[in-house]
Short mmCIF file of C-alpha atoms in Angstrom, two decimals:
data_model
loop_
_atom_site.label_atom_id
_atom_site.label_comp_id
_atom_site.label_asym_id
_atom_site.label_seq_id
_atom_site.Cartn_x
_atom_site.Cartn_y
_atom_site.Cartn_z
CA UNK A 1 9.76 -5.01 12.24
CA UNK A 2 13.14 -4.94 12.05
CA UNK A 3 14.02 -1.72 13.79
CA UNK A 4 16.94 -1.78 15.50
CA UNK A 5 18.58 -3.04 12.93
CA UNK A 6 17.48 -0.57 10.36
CA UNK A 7 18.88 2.07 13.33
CA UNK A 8 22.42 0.29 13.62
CA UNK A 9 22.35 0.48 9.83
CA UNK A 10 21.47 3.70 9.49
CA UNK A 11 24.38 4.85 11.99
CA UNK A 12 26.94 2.71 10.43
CA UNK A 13 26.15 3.75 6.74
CA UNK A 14 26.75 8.09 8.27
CA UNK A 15 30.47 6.41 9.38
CA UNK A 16 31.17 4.68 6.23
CA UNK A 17 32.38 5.73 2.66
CA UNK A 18 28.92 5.92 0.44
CA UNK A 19 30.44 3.14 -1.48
CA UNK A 20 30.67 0.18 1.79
CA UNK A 21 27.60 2.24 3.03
CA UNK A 22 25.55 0.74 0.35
CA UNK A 23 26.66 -2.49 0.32
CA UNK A 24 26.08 -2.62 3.80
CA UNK A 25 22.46 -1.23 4.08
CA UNK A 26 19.32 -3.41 4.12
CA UNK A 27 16.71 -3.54 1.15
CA UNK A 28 13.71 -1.50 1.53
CA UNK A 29 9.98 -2.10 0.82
CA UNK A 30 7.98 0.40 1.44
CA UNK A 31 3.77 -0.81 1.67
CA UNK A 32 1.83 2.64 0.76
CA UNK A 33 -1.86 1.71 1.43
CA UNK A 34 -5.15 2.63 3.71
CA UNK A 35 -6.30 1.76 6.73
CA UNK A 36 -5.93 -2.28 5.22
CA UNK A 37 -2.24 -1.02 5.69
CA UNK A 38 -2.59 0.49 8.69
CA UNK A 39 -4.67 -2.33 10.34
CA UNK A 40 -8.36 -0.96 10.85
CA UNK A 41 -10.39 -3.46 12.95
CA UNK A 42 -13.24 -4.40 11.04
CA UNK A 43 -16.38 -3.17 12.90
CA UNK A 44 -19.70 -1.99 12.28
CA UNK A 45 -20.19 0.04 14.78
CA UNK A 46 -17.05 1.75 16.27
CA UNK A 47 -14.77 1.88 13.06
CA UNK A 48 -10.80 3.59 14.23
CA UNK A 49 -9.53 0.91 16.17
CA UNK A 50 -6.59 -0.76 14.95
CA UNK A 51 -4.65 -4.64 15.46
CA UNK A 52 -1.34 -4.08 17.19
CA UNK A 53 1.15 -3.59 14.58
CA UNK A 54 2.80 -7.16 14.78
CA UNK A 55 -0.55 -8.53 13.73
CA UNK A 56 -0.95 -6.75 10.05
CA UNK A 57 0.20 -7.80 6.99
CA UNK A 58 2.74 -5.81 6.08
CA UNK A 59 4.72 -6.33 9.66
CA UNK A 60 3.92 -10.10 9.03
CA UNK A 61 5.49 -9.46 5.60
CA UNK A 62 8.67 -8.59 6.97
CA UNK A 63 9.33 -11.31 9.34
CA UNK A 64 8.62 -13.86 5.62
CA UNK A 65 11.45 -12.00 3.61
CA UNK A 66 14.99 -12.42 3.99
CA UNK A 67 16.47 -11.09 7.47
CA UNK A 68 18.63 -8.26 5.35
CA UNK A 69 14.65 -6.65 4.16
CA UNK A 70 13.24 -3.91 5.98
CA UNK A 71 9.53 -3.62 5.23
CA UNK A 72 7.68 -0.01 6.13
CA UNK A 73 4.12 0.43 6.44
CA UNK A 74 2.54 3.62 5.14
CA UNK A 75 -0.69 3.32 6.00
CA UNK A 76 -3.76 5.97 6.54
CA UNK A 77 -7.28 5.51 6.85
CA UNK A 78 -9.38 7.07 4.07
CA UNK A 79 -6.21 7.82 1.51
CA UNK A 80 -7.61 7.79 -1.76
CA UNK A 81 -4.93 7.18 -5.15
CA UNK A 82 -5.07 11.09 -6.37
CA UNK A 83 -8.24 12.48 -5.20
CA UNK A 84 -8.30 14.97 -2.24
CA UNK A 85 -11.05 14.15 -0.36
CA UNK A 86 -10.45 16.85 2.28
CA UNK A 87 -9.64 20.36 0.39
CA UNK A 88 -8.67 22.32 2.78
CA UNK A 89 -8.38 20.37 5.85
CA UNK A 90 -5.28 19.73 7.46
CA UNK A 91 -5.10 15.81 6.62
CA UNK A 92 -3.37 14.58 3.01
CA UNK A 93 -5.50 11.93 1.82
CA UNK A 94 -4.67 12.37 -1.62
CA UNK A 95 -1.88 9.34 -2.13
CA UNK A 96 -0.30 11.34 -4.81
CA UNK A 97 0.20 14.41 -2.77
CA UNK A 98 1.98 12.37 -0.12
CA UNK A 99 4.22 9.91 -2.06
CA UNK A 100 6.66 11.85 -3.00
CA UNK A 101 7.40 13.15 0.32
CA UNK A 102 7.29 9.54 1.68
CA UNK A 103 9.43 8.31 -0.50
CA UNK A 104 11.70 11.04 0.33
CA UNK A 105 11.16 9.95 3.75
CA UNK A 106 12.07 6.67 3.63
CA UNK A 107 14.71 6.65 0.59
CA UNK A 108 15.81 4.56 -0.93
CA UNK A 109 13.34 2.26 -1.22
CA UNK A 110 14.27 -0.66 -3.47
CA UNK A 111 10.54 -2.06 -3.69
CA UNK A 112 6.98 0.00 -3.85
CA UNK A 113 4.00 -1.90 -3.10
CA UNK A 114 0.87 0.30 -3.78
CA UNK A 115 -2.70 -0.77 -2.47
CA UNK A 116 -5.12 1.95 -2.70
CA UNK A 117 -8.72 2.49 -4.46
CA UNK A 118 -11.31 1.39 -1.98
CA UNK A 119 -11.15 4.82 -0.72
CA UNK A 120 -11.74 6.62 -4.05
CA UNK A 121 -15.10 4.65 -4.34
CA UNK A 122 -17.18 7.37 -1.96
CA UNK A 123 -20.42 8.10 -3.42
CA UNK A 124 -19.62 11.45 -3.11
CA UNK A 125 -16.84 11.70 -5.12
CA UNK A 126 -18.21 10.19 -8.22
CA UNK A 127 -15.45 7.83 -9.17
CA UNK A 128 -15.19 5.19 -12.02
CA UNK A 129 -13.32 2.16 -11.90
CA UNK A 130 -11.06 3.86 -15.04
CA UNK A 131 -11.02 6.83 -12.94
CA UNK A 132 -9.57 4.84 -10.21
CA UNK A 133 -7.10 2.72 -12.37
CA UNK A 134 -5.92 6.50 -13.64
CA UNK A 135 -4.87 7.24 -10.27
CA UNK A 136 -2.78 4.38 -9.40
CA UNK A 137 -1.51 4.72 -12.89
CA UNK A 138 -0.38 8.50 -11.71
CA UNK A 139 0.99 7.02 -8.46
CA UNK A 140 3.10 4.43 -10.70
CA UNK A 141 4.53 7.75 -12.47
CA UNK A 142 5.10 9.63 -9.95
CA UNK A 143 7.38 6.56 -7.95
CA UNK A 144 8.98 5.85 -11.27
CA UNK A 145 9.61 10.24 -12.05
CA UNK A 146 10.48 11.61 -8.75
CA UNK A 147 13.88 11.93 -7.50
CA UNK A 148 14.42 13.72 -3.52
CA UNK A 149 17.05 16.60 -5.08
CA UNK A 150 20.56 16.20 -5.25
CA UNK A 151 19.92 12.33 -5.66
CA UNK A 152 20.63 9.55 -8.43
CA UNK A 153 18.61 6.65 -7.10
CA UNK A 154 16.85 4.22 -9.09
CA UNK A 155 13.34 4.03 -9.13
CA UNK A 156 11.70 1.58 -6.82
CA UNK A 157 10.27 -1.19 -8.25
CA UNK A 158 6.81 -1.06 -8.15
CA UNK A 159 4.32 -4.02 -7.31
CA UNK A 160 0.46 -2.52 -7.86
CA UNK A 161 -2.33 -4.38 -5.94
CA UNK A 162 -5.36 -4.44 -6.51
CA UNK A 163 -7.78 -4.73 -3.45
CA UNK A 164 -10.41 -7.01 -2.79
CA UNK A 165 -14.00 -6.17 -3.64
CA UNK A 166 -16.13 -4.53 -1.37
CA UNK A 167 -18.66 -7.25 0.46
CA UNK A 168 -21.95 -6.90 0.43
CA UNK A 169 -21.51 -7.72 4.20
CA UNK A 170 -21.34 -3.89 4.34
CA UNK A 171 -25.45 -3.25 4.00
CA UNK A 172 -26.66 -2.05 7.27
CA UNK A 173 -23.46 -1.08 8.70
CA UNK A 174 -22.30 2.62 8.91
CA UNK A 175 -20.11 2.95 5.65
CA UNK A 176 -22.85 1.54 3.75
CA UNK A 177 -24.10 5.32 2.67
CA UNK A 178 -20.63 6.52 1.77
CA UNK A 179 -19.87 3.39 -0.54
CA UNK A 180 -23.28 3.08 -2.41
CA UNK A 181 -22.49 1.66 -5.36
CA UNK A 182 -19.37 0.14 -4.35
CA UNK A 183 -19.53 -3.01 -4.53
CA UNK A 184 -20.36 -3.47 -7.66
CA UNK A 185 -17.72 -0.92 -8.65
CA UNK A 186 -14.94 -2.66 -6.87
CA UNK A 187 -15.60 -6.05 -9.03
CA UNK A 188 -13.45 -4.75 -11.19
CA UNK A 189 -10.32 -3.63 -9.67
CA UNK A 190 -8.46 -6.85 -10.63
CA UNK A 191 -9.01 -6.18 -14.13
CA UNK A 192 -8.31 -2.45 -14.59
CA UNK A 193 -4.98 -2.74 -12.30
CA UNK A 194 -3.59 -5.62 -14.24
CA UNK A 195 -3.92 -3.39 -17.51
CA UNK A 196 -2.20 -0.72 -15.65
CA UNK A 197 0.31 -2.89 -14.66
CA UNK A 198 1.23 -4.24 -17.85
CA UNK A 199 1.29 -1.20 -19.89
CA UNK A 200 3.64 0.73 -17.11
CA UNK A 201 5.70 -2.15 -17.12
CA UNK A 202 5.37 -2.98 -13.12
CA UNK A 203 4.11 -5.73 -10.71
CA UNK A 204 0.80 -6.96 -10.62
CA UNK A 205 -1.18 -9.01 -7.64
CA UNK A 206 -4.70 -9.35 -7.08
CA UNK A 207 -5.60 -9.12 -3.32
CA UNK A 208 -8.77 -10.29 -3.58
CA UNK A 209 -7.32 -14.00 -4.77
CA UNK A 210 -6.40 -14.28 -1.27
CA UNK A 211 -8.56 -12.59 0.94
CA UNK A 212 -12.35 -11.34 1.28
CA UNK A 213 -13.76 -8.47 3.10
CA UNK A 214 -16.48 -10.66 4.16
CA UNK A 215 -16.16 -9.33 8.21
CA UNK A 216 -18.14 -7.27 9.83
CA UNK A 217 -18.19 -3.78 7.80
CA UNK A 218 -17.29 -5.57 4.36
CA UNK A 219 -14.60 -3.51 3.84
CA UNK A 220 -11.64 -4.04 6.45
CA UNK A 221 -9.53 -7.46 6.78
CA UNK A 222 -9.58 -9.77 9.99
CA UNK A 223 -6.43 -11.32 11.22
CA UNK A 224 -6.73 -14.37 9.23
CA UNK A 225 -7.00 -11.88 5.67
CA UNK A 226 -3.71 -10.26 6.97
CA UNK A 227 -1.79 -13.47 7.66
CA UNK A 228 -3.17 -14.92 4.02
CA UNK A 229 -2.08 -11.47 2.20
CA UNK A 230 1.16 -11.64 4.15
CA UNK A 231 2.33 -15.03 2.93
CA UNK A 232 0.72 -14.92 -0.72
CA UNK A 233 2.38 -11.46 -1.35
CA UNK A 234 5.83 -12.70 0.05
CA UNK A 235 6.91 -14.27 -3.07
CA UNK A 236 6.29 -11.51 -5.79
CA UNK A 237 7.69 -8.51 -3.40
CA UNK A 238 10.97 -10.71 -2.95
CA UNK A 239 10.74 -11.59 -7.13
CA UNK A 240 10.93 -7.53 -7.52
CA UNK A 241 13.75 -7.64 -4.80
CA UNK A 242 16.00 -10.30 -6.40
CA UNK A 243 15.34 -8.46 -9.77
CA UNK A 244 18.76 -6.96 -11.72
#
């Protein structure tokens, strides 16, 4: 990533008029995801571990856009698009209860790229594919709604992506009880994100075009997925960035 960049940025924008200030700061894309985002290691066995940093796709993202982009990963294992899957507990892993914080956090943010809904397909919580489209419409609405107070910045523009499918890969292997059902669910993520997409007037790309969660738990992506996501997502996020 480029971070010391963004820091020399950062410190030159507070001793600058707003006006040069924002000429002079770098775009922003911020990736808001799970643990694909993150950078899970696939495993069926001992799932938390996680690919150095430089290795996942949205740090591999960054070094294929133009040197003036800052890309941010805002990843967490088990986030789900709007459903808390912990009431109660002290983790947020409700995407909508955390994005408009994080945009906060990382403002302004000139592109949003949303990849969530693998999460939301528990068993246990009883989710439909419309269900799940619902919540990353909500996410869309919140990113295009929310302002941080005392602020006039445009919305981000907003790139939705839909993950891939679940593989069956994942029979046998730990998650296998938590995502029964799954992966016949996830089939149709494509389809039910590109409608959101079109009717909230945003971004659409369909992960599962380029990569396959055919590795060892069927759900998380080996290096080679993160490279292949990395340069086939390249050109839409800078699209939204060159966008008046």
């Amino acid at each position: 990533m480029k971070i010391e960049r963004l820091a020399i940025a950062a410190l030159s924008a507070a001793m600058l008029s707003p006006a040069v200030a924002a000429e002079e700061l770098s775009q922003r894309v911020l990736v808001f995801g799970d643990s694909n985002t993150w950078g899970a290691i696939p495993s069926a066995t001992t799932p938390g571990h996680r690919y150095p940093a430089e290795s996942t796709w949205p740090y591999i993202l960054d070094t294929l856009l133009p040197a003036d982009v800052d890309v941010i990963a805002e990843g967490l294992g088990g986030r789900t698009t709007d459903f808390d899957s912990d009431p109660g507990g002290v983790y947020r892993y409700s995407g909508a209860e955390m994005l408009p914080s994080v945009l906060a956090s990382h403002r302004p943010i000139d592109v949003l790229v949303i990849m969530l809904g693998t999460n939301d397909l528990f068993a246990a919580h009883d989710r439909s594919i419309e269900d799940i489209a619902l919540g990353v419409e909500h996410l869309v609405t919140l990113a295009q709604e929310t302002r941080p107070p005392g602020t006039n910045e445009p919305a981000p523009r907003i790139l939705v992506v839909a993950p891939p499918a679940i593989d069956e890969t994942i029979e046998g292997t730990p998650f296998a009880s938590y995502f029964e059902g799954g992966v016949e669910k996830s089939q149709g993520f494509p389809e039910a994100y590109a409608e959101v997409a079109e009717r909230l007037g945003v971004g659409f790309f369909d992960a599962g075009s380029v990569v396959a969660t055919d590795t060892e738990d069927g759900i998380h992506f080996d290096l080679d997925d993160h490279a292949a996501l990395a340069a086939a997502i390249a050109a839409p996020v800078k699209d939204l960035l060159d966008a008046e």
